[in-house]
Amino acid sequence: MSAKPWIVCYDISNNKNRNRALYRLRKLCDGRQKSVFECWFTEAELTELYEQLLPLIDEGDSFFCLPVSRSRSVIRLGQAESLLFSDMLLVA
């Protein structure tokens, strides 16, 4: 199964849990900010990530894995280049 692009972001209130999530995601993804990452995952890798991060997410926390589709337009603001695709639309 081939890997697909994802945007992963989180809001974890507990410092220890947030640092653990950050460490795991930095090993797997290209970071944009401390809580936003551009990633390529197979279904198995995504499932493994969920299993690793689930114990770190408390009731008031948020964790999102958003699929990125080549068939849809992506609008980006700013100067940073995307690590997912080279054919992004840049709006400045």
PDB file of N, CA and C in Angstrom:
ATOM      1  N   MET A   1       0.844  -1.181   0.000  1.00  0.00           N
ATOM      2  CA  MET A   1       0.000   0.000   0.000  1.00  0.00           C
ATOM      3  C   MET A   1       0.889   1.243   0.000  1.00  0.00           C
ATOM      4  N   SER A   2       0.546   2.221  -0.812  1.00  0.00           N
ATOM      5  CA  SER A   2       1.382   3.411  -0.922  1.00  0.00           C
ATOM      6  C   SER A   2       1.009   4.455   0.127  1.00  0.00           C
ATOM      7  N   ALA A   3       1.994   5.250   0.461  1.00  0.00           N
ATOM      8  CA  ALA A   3       1.789   6.308   1.443  1.00  0.00           C
ATOM      9  C   ALA A   3       1.022   7.463   0.805  1.00  0.00           C
ATOM     10  N   LYS A   4       0.210   8.124   1.619  1.00  0.00           N
ATOM     11  CA  LYS A   4      -0.588   9.268   1.173  1.00  0.00           C
ATOM     12  C   LYS A   4      -0.244  10.475   2.040  1.00  0.00           C
ATOM     13  N   PRO A   5      -0.427  11.690   1.507  1.00  0.00           N
ATOM     14  CA  PRO A   5      -0.085  12.896   2.264  1.00  0.00           C
ATOM     15  C   PRO A   5      -1.156  13.262   3.292  1.00  0.00           C
ATOM     16  N   TRP A   6      -0.692  13.728   4.436  1.00  0.00           N
ATOM     17  CA  TRP A   6      -1.568  14.133   5.535  1.00  0.00           C
ATOM     18  C   TRP A   6      -1.017  15.396   6.181  1.00  0.00           C
ATOM     19  N   ILE A   7      -1.909  16.206   6.707  1.00  0.00           N
ATOM     20  CA  ILE A   7      -1.550  17.291   7.614  1.00  0.00           C
ATOM     21  C   ILE A   7      -1.973  16.822   9.000  1.00  0.00           C
ATOM     22  N   VAL A   8      -1.039  16.823   9.929  1.00  0.00           N
ATOM     23  CA  VAL A   8      -1.306  16.376  11.296  1.00  0.00           C
ATOM     24  C   VAL A   8      -1.117  17.577  12.217  1.00  0.00           C
ATOM     25  N   CYS A   9      -2.094  17.818  13.082  1.00  0.00           N
ATOM     26  CA  CYS A   9      -1.978  18.909  14.043  1.00  0.00           C
ATOM     27  C   CYS A   9      -2.622  18.501  15.361  1.00  0.00           C
ATOM     28  N   TYR A  10      -2.175  19.138  16.415  1.00  0.00           N
ATOM     29  CA  TYR A  10      -2.698  18.789  17.733  1.00  0.00           C
ATOM     30  C   TYR A  10      -2.673  19.991  18.660  1.00  0.00           C
ATOM     31  N   ASP A  11      -3.469  19.911  19.701  1.00  0.00           N
ATOM     32  CA  ASP A  11      -3.476  20.864  20.808  1.00  0.00           C
ATOM     33  C   ASP A  11      -3.574  20.020  22.067  1.00  0.00           C
ATOM     34  N   ILE A  12      -2.443  19.800  22.710  1.00  0.00           N
ATOM     35  CA  ILE A  12      -2.362  18.955  23.905  1.00  0.00           C
ATOM     36  C   ILE A  12      -1.950  19.835  25.074  1.00  0.00           C
ATOM     37  N   SER A  13      -2.757  19.871  26.119  1.00  0.00           N
ATOM     38  CA  SER A  13      -2.527  20.791  27.229  1.00  0.00           C
ATOM     39  C   SER A  13      -1.422  20.340  28.184  1.00  0.00           C
ATOM     40  N   ASN A  14      -1.278  19.049  28.404  1.00  0.00           N
ATOM     41  CA  ASN A  14      -0.275  18.528  29.329  1.00  0.00           C
ATOM     42  C   ASN A  14       1.113  18.618  28.689  1.00  0.00           C
ATOM     43  N   ASN A  15       2.037  19.334  29.339  1.00  0.00           N
ATOM     44  CA  ASN A  15       3.370  19.552  28.771  1.00  0.00           C
ATOM     45  C   ASN A  15       4.102  18.250  28.466  1.00  0.00           C
ATOM     46  N   LYS A  16       4.062  17.303  29.382  1.00  0.00           N
ATOM     47  CA  LYS A  16       4.765  16.030  29.200  1.00  0.00           C
ATOM     48  C   LYS A  16       4.190  15.263  28.004  1.00  0.00           C
ATOM     49  N   ASN A  17       2.877  15.181  27.926  1.00  0.00           N
ATOM     50  CA  ASN A  17       2.229  14.487  26.807  1.00  0.00           C
ATOM     51  C   ASN A  17       2.470  15.208  25.479  1.00  0.00           C
ATOM     52  N   ARG A  18       2.435  16.546  25.509  1.00  0.00           N
ATOM     53  CA  ARG A  18       2.677  17.329  24.296  1.00  0.00           C
ATOM     54  C   ARG A  18       4.101  17.093  23.780  1.00  0.00           C
ATOM     55  N   ASN A  19       5.076  17.060  24.682  1.00  0.00           N
ATOM     56  CA  ASN A  19       6.459  16.811  24.281  1.00  0.00           C
ATOM     57  C   ASN A  19       6.642  15.398  23.735  1.00  0.00           C
ATOM     58  N   ARG A  20       5.941  14.441  24.293  1.00  0.00           N
ATOM     59  CA  ARG A  20       6.011  13.065  23.780  1.00  0.00           C
ATOM     60  C   ARG A  20       5.421  12.981  22.373  1.00  0.00           C
ATOM     61  N   ALA A  21       4.295  13.654  22.161  1.00  0.00           N
ATOM     62  CA  ALA A  21       3.680  13.672  20.829  1.00  0.00           C
ATOM     63  C   ALA A  21       4.606  14.373  19.832  1.00  0.00           C
ATOM     64  N   LEU A  22       5.183  15.487  20.233  1.00  0.00           N
ATOM     65  CA  LEU A  22       6.107  16.228  19.379  1.00  0.00           C
ATOM     66  C   LEU A  22       7.297  15.356  18.987  1.00  0.00           C
ATOM     67  N   TYR A  23       7.865  14.635  19.934  1.00  0.00           N
ATOM     68  CA  TYR A  23       9.002  13.748  19.670  1.00  0.00           C
ATOM     69  C   TYR A  23       8.633  12.674  18.642  1.00  0.00           C
ATOM     70  N   ARG A  24       7.483  12.037  18.829  1.00  0.00           N
ATOM     71  CA  ARG A  24       7.055  10.983  17.896  1.00  0.00           C
ATOM     72  C   ARG A  24       6.816  11.533  16.492  1.00  0.00           C
ATOM     73  N   LEU A  25       6.156  12.674  16.413  1.00  0.00           N
ATOM     74  CA  LEU A  25       5.845  13.245  15.105  1.00  0.00           C
ATOM     75  C   LEU A  25       7.092  13.765  14.393  1.00  0.00           C
ATOM     76  N   ARG A  26       8.042  14.316  15.119  1.00  0.00           N
ATOM     77  CA  ARG A  26       9.286  14.786  14.492  1.00  0.00           C
ATOM     78  C   ARG A  26      10.070  13.641  13.869  1.00  0.00           C
ATOM     79  N   LYS A  27       9.933  12.446  14.417  1.00  0.00           N
ATOM     80  CA  LYS A  27      10.618  11.284  13.858  1.00  0.00           C
ATOM     81  C   LYS A  27       9.971  10.829  12.551  1.00  0.00           C
ATOM     82  N   LEU A  28       8.681  11.119  12.375  1.00  0.00           N
ATOM     83  CA  LEU A  28       7.917  10.605  11.238  1.00  0.00           C
ATOM     84  C   LEU A  28       7.604  11.636  10.163  1.00  0.00           C
ATOM     85  N   CYS A  29       7.590  12.909  10.519  1.00  0.00           N
ATOM     86  CA  CYS A  29       7.038  13.939   9.640  1.00  0.00           C
ATOM     87  C   CYS A  29       7.976  15.129   9.507  1.00  0.00           C
ATOM     88  N   ASP A  30       7.618  15.999   8.575  1.00  0.00           N
ATOM     89  CA  ASP A  30       8.298  17.274   8.417  1.00  0.00           C
ATOM     90  C   ASP A  30       7.477  18.326   9.147  1.00  0.00           C
ATOM     91  N   GLY A  31       8.093  18.984  10.114  1.00  0.00           N
ATOM     92  CA  GLY A  31       7.366  19.947  10.922  1.00  0.00           C
ATOM     93  C   GLY A  31       7.256  21.304  10.272  1.00  0.00           C
ATOM     94  N   ARG A  32       6.166  21.958  10.499  1.00  0.00           N
ATOM     95  CA  ARG A  32       5.943  23.329  10.068  1.00  0.00           C
ATOM     96  C   ARG A  32       5.951  24.247  11.285  1.00  0.00           C
ATOM     97  N   GLN A  33       5.353  23.796  12.344  1.00  0.00           N
ATOM     98  CA  GLN A  33       5.355  24.467  13.631  1.00  0.00           C
ATOM     99  C   GLN A  33       5.446  23.353  14.654  1.00  0.00           C
ATOM    100  N   LYS A  34       5.421  23.689  15.929  1.00  0.00           N
ATOM    101  CA  LYS A  34       5.521  22.638  16.938  1.00  0.00           C
ATOM    102  C   LYS A  34       4.303  21.736  16.963  1.00  0.00           C
ATOM    103  N   SER A  35       3.188  22.196  16.417  1.00  0.00           N
ATOM    104  CA  SER A  35       1.978  21.379  16.486  1.00  0.00           C
ATOM    105  C   SER A  35       1.339  21.111  15.127  1.00  0.00           C
ATOM    106  N   VAL A  36       2.052  21.410  14.032  1.00  0.00           N
ATOM    107  CA  VAL A  36       1.529  21.171  12.683  1.00  0.00           C
ATOM    108  C   VAL A  36       2.611  20.490  11.850  1.00  0.00           C
ATOM    109  N   PHE A  37       2.234  19.375  11.199  1.00  0.00           N
ATOM    110  CA  PHE A  37       3.205  18.582  10.449  1.00  0.00           C
ATOM    111  C   PHE A  37       2.653  18.170   9.098  1.00  0.00           C
ATOM    112  N   GLU A  38       3.544  18.066   8.108  1.00  0.00           N
ATOM    113  CA  GLU A  38       3.224  17.493   6.808  1.00  0.00           C
ATOM    114  C   GLU A  38       3.810  16.092   6.804  1.00  0.00           C
ATOM    115  N   CYS A  39       2.983  15.092   6.535  1.00  0.00           N
ATOM    116  CA  CYS A  39       3.406  13.696   6.665  1.00  0.00           C
ATOM    117  C   CYS A  39       2.966  12.867   5.464  1.00  0.00           C
ATOM    118  N   TRP A  40       3.639  11.760   5.260  1.00  0.00           N
ATOM    119  CA  TRP A  40       3.238  10.721   4.307  1.00  0.00           C
ATOM    120  C   TRP A  40       3.064   9.446   5.104  1.00  0.00           C
ATOM    121  N   PHE A  41       1.860   8.863   5.082  1.00  0.00           N
ATOM    122  CA  PHE A  41       1.570   7.651   5.847  1.00  0.00           C
ATOM    123  C   PHE A  41       0.874   6.613   4.983  1.00  0.00           C
ATOM    124  N   THR A  42       1.200   5.353   5.229  1.00  0.00           N
ATOM    125  CA  THR A  42       0.362   4.259   4.749  1.00  0.00           C
ATOM    126  C   THR A  42      -0.733   4.088   5.795  1.00  0.00           C
ATOM    127  N   GLU A  43      -1.742   3.303   5.488  1.00  0.00           N
ATOM    128  CA  GLU A  43      -2.806   3.046   6.471  1.00  0.00           C
ATOM    129  C   GLU A  43      -2.228   2.410   7.734  1.00  0.00           C
ATOM    130  N   ALA A  44      -1.275   1.495   7.573  1.00  0.00           N
ATOM    131  CA  ALA A  44      -0.666   0.828   8.728  1.00  0.00           C
ATOM    132  C   ALA A  44       0.106   1.819   9.592  1.00  0.00           C
ATOM    133  N   GLU A  45       0.841   2.737   8.965  1.00  0.00           N
ATOM    134  CA  GLU A  45       1.596   3.738   9.718  1.00  0.00           C
ATOM    135  C   GLU A  45       0.663   4.695  10.449  1.00  0.00           C
ATOM    136  N   LEU A  46      -0.432   5.065   9.808  1.00  0.00           N
ATOM    137  CA  LEU A  46      -1.399   5.960  10.438  1.00  0.00           C
ATOM    138  C   LEU A  46      -2.050   5.283  11.642  1.00  0.00           C
ATOM    139  N   THR A  47      -2.389   4.020  11.505  1.00  0.00           N
ATOM    140  CA  THR A  47      -2.957   3.257  12.622  1.00  0.00           C
ATOM    141  C   THR A  47      -1.962   3.174  13.771  1.00  0.00           C
ATOM    142  N   GLU A  48      -0.702   2.925  13.457  1.00  0.00           N
ATOM    143  CA  GLU A  48       0.334   2.852  14.493  1.00  0.00           C
ATOM    144  C   GLU A  48       0.487   4.192  15.209  1.00  0.00           C
ATOM    145  N   LEU A  49       0.429   5.290  14.450  1.00  0.00           N
ATOM    146  CA  LEU A  49       0.512   6.615  15.058  1.00  0.00           C
ATOM    147  C   LEU A  49      -0.650   6.843  16.013  1.00  0.00           C
ATOM    148  N   TYR A  50      -1.871   6.508  15.585  1.00  0.00           N
ATOM    149  CA  TYR A  50      -3.039   6.638  16.465  1.00  0.00           C
ATOM    150  C   TYR A  50      -2.821   5.869  17.764  1.00  0.00           C
ATOM    151  N   GLU A  51      -2.341   4.647  17.657  1.00  0.00           N
ATOM    152  CA  GLU A  51      -2.135   3.809  18.842  1.00  0.00           C
ATOM    153  C   GLU A  51      -1.080   4.400  19.771  1.00  0.00           C
ATOM    154  N   GLN A  52      -0.051   5.032  19.208  1.00  0.00           N
ATOM    155  CA  GLN A  52       0.996   5.639  20.026  1.00  0.00           C
ATOM    156  C   GLN A  52       0.520   6.912  20.717  1.00  0.00           C
ATOM    157  N   LEU A  53      -0.308   7.690  20.019  1.00  0.00           N
ATOM    158  CA  LEU A  53      -0.709   8.992  20.557  1.00  0.00           C
ATOM    159  C   LEU A  53      -1.981   8.957  21.392  1.00  0.00           C
ATOM    160  N   LEU A  54      -2.814   7.962  21.205  1.00  0.00           N
ATOM    161  CA  LEU A  54      -4.082   7.890  21.938  1.00  0.00           C
ATOM    162  C   LEU A  54      -3.911   8.027  23.453  1.00  0.00           C
ATOM    163  N   PRO A  55      -2.933   7.358  24.080  1.00  0.00           N
ATOM    164  CA  PRO A  55      -2.777   7.507  25.531  1.00  0.00           C
ATOM    165  C   PRO A  55      -2.355   8.915  25.963  1.00  0.00           C
ATOM    166  N   LEU A  56      -1.876   9.732  25.027  1.00  0.00           N
ATOM    167  CA  LEU A  56      -1.398  11.074  25.359  1.00  0.00           C
ATOM    168  C   LEU A  56      -2.480  12.138  25.251  1.00  0.00           C
ATOM    169  N   ILE A  57      -3.625  11.788  24.673  1.00  0.00           N
ATOM    170  CA  ILE A  57      -4.691  12.755  24.419  1.00  0.00           C
ATOM    171  C   ILE A  57      -5.719  12.709  25.544  1.00  0.00           C
ATOM    172  N   ASP A  58      -5.854  13.834  26.257  1.00  0.00           N
ATOM    173  CA  ASP A  58      -6.851  13.945  27.317  1.00  0.00           C
ATOM    174  C   ASP A  58      -8.178  14.428  26.733  1.00  0.00           C
ATOM    175  N   GLU A  59      -9.208  14.425  27.554  1.00  0.00           N
ATOM    176  CA  GLU A  59     -10.558  14.768  27.100  1.00  0.00           C
ATOM    177  C   GLU A  59     -10.645  16.149  26.453  1.00  0.00           C
ATOM    178  N   GLY A  60      -9.944  17.124  26.973  1.00  0.00           N
ATOM    179  CA  GLY A  60     -10.014  18.483  26.434  1.00  0.00           C
ATOM    180  C   GLY A  60      -9.033  18.768  25.312  1.00  0.00           C
ATOM    181  N   ASP A  61      -8.227  17.790  24.929  1.00  0.00           N
ATOM    182  CA  ASP A  61      -7.214  17.960  23.887  1.00  0.00           C
ATOM    183  C   ASP A  61      -7.804  17.710  22.503  1.00  0.00           C
ATOM    184  N   SER A  62      -7.034  18.088  21.478  1.00  0.00           N
ATOM    185  CA  SER A  62      -7.438  17.853  20.090  1.00  0.00           C
ATOM    186  C   SER A  62      -6.290  17.222  19.321  1.00  0.00           C
ATOM    187  N   PHE A  63      -6.634  16.336  18.394  1.00  0.00           N
ATOM    188  CA  PHE A  63      -5.659  15.726  17.493  1.00  0.00           C
ATOM    189  C   PHE A  63      -6.353  15.499  16.160  1.00  0.00           C
ATOM    190  N   PHE A  64      -5.772  16.018  15.092  1.00  0.00           N
ATOM    191  CA  PHE A  64      -6.369  15.900  13.764  1.00  0.00           C
ATOM    192  C   PHE A  64      -5.366  15.338  12.773  1.00  0.00           C
ATOM    193  N   CYS A  65      -5.815  14.411  11.946  1.00  0.00           N
ATOM    194  CA  CYS A  65      -5.080  13.938  10.771  1.00  0.00           C
ATOM    195  C   CYS A  65      -5.963  14.251   9.573  1.00  0.00           C
ATOM    196  N   LEU A  66      -5.530  15.186   8.764  1.00  0.00           N
ATOM    197  CA  LEU A  66      -6.332  15.662   7.641  1.00  0.00           C
ATOM    198  C   LEU A  66      -5.703  15.196   6.331  1.00  0.00           C
ATOM    199  N   PRO A  67      -6.434  14.430   5.519  1.00  0.00           N
ATOM    200  CA  PRO A  67      -5.874  13.971   4.246  1.00  0.00           C
ATOM    201  C   PRO A  67      -5.725  15.133   3.264  1.00  0.00           C
ATOM    202  N   VAL A  68      -4.669  15.090   2.484  1.00  0.00           N
ATOM    203  CA  VAL A  68      -4.424  16.088   1.445  1.00  0.00           C
ATOM    204  C   VAL A  68      -4.611  15.397   0.106  1.00  0.00           C
ATOM    205  N   SER A  69      -5.400  16.003  -0.754  1.00  0.00           N
ATOM    206  CA  SER A  69      -5.715  15.398  -2.047  1.00  0.00           C
ATOM    207  C   SER A  69      -5.054  16.169  -3.184  1.00  0.00           C
ATOM    208  N   ARG A  70      -4.411  15.450  -4.093  1.00  0.00           N
ATOM    209  CA  ARG A  70      -3.822  16.088  -5.276  1.00  0.00           C
ATOM    210  C   ARG A  70      -4.909  16.605  -6.220  1.00  0.00           C
ATOM    211  N   SER A  71      -6.098  16.062  -6.119  1.00  0.00           N
ATOM    212  CA  SER A  71      -7.164  16.448  -7.043  1.00  0.00           C
ATOM    213  C   SER A  71      -7.871  17.735  -6.630  1.00  0.00           C
ATOM    214  N   ARG A  72      -7.513  18.301  -5.501  1.00  0.00           N
ATOM    215  CA  ARG A  72      -8.145  19.532  -5.036  1.00  0.00           C
ATOM    216  C   ARG A  72      -7.098  20.635  -4.956  1.00  0.00           C
ATOM    217  N   SER A  73      -7.523  21.843  -5.156  1.00  0.00           N
ATOM    218  CA  SER A  73      -6.615  22.985  -5.072  1.00  0.00           C
ATOM    219  C   SER A  73      -6.225  23.235  -3.625  1.00  0.00           C
ATOM    220  N   VAL A  74      -4.982  23.566  -3.436  1.00  0.00           N
ATOM    221  CA  VAL A  74      -4.490  23.922  -2.107  1.00  0.00           C
ATOM    222  C   VAL A  74      -4.071  25.378  -2.156  1.00  0.00           C
ATOM    223  N   ILE A  75      -4.588  26.163  -1.267  1.00  0.00           N
ATOM    224  CA  ILE A  75      -4.236  27.577  -1.203  1.00  0.00           C
ATOM    225  C   ILE A  75      -3.303  27.764  -0.022  1.00  0.00           C
ATOM    226  N   ARG A  76      -2.150  28.346  -0.293  1.00  0.00           N
ATOM    227  CA  ARG A  76      -1.161  28.561   0.751  1.00  0.00           C
ATOM    228  C   ARG A  76      -0.849  30.049   0.838  1.00  0.00           C
ATOM    229  N   LEU A  77      -0.631  30.543   2.012  1.00  0.00           N
ATOM    230  CA  LEU A  77      -0.216  31.923   2.232  1.00  0.00           C
ATOM    231  C   LEU A  77       1.191  31.908   2.805  1.00  0.00           C
ATOM    232  N   GLY A  78       2.002  32.877   2.441  1.00  0.00           N
ATOM    233  CA  GLY A  78       3.350  32.939   2.981  1.00  0.00           C
ATOM    234  C   GLY A  78       4.389  32.458   1.991  1.00  0.00           C
ATOM    235  N   GLN A  79       5.619  32.326   2.474  1.00  0.00           N
ATOM    236  CA  GLN A  79       6.735  32.028   1.600  1.00  0.00           C
ATOM    237  C   GLN A  79       7.252  30.605   1.700  1.00  0.00           C
ATOM    238  N   ALA A  80       6.946  29.892   2.746  1.00  0.00           N
ATOM    239  CA  ALA A  80       7.482  28.540   2.922  1.00  0.00           C
ATOM    240  C   ALA A  80       6.953  27.608   1.843  1.00  0.00           C
ATOM    241  N   GLU A  81       7.824  26.747   1.327  1.00  0.00           N
ATOM    242  CA  GLU A  81       7.418  25.773   0.320  1.00  0.00           C
ATOM    243  C   GLU A  81       6.871  24.531   0.998  1.00  0.00           C
ATOM    244  N   SER A  82       5.883  23.935   0.380  1.00  0.00           N
ATOM    245  CA  SER A  82       5.319  22.696   0.901  1.00  0.00           C
ATOM    246  C   SER A  82       6.282  21.557   0.649  1.00  0.00           C
ATOM    247  N   LEU A  83       6.396  20.666   1.595  1.00  0.00           N
ATOM    248  CA  LEU A  83       7.213  19.478   1.437  1.00  0.00           C
ATOM    249  C   LEU A  83       6.401  18.328   0.866  1.00  0.00           C
ATOM    250  N   LEU A  84       5.080  18.498   0.773  1.00  0.00           N
ATOM    251  CA  LEU A  84       4.229  17.433   0.258  1.00  0.00           C
ATOM    252  C   LEU A  84       4.221  17.395  -1.260  1.00  0.00           C
ATOM    253  N   PHE A  85       4.017  18.527  -1.880  1.00  0.00           N
ATOM    254  CA  PHE A  85       3.914  18.599  -3.336  1.00  0.00           C
ATOM    255  C   PHE A  85       4.690  19.808  -3.825  1.00  0.00           C
ATOM    256  N   SER A  86       5.142  19.745  -5.046  1.00  0.00           N
ATOM    257  CA  SER A  86       5.817  20.907  -5.619  1.00  0.00           C
ATOM    258  C   SER A  86       4.866  21.770  -6.439  1.00  0.00           C
ATOM    259  N   ASP A  87       3.670  21.275  -6.721  1.00  0.00           N
ATOM    260  CA  ASP A  87       2.743  22.010  -7.580  1.00  0.00           C
ATOM    261  C   ASP A  87       1.621  22.675  -6.794  1.00  0.00           C
ATOM    262  N   MET A  88       1.973  23.355  -5.713  1.00  0.00           N
ATOM    263  CA  MET A  88       0.993  24.056  -4.896  1.00  0.00           C
ATOM    264  C   MET A  88       0.733  25.444  -5.475  1.00  0.00           C
ATOM    265  N   LEU A  89      -0.416  25.989  -5.197  1.00  0.00           N
ATOM    266  CA  LEU A  89      -0.761  27.353  -5.563  1.00  0.00           C
ATOM    267  C   LEU A  89      -0.358  28.253  -4.409  1.00  0.00           C
ATOM    268  N   LEU A  90       0.499  29.212  -4.671  1.00  0.00           N
ATOM    269  CA  LEU A  90       0.967  30.125  -3.636  1.00  0.00           C
ATOM    270  C   LEU A  90       0.235  31.445  -3.775  1.00  0.00           C
ATOM    271  N   VAL A  91      -0.401  31.891  -2.711  1.00  0.00           N
ATOM    272  CA  VAL A  91      -1.100  33.165  -2.691  1.00  0.00           C
ATOM    273  C   VAL A  91      -0.340  34.072  -1.748  1.00  0.00           C
ATOM    274  N   ALA A  92       0.165  35.183  -2.249  1.00  0.00           N
ATOM    275  CA  ALA A  92       0.973  36.081  -1.407  1.00  0.00           C
ATOM    276  C   ALA A  92       0.325  37.440  -1.295  1.00  0.00           C
TER     277      ALA A  92
END
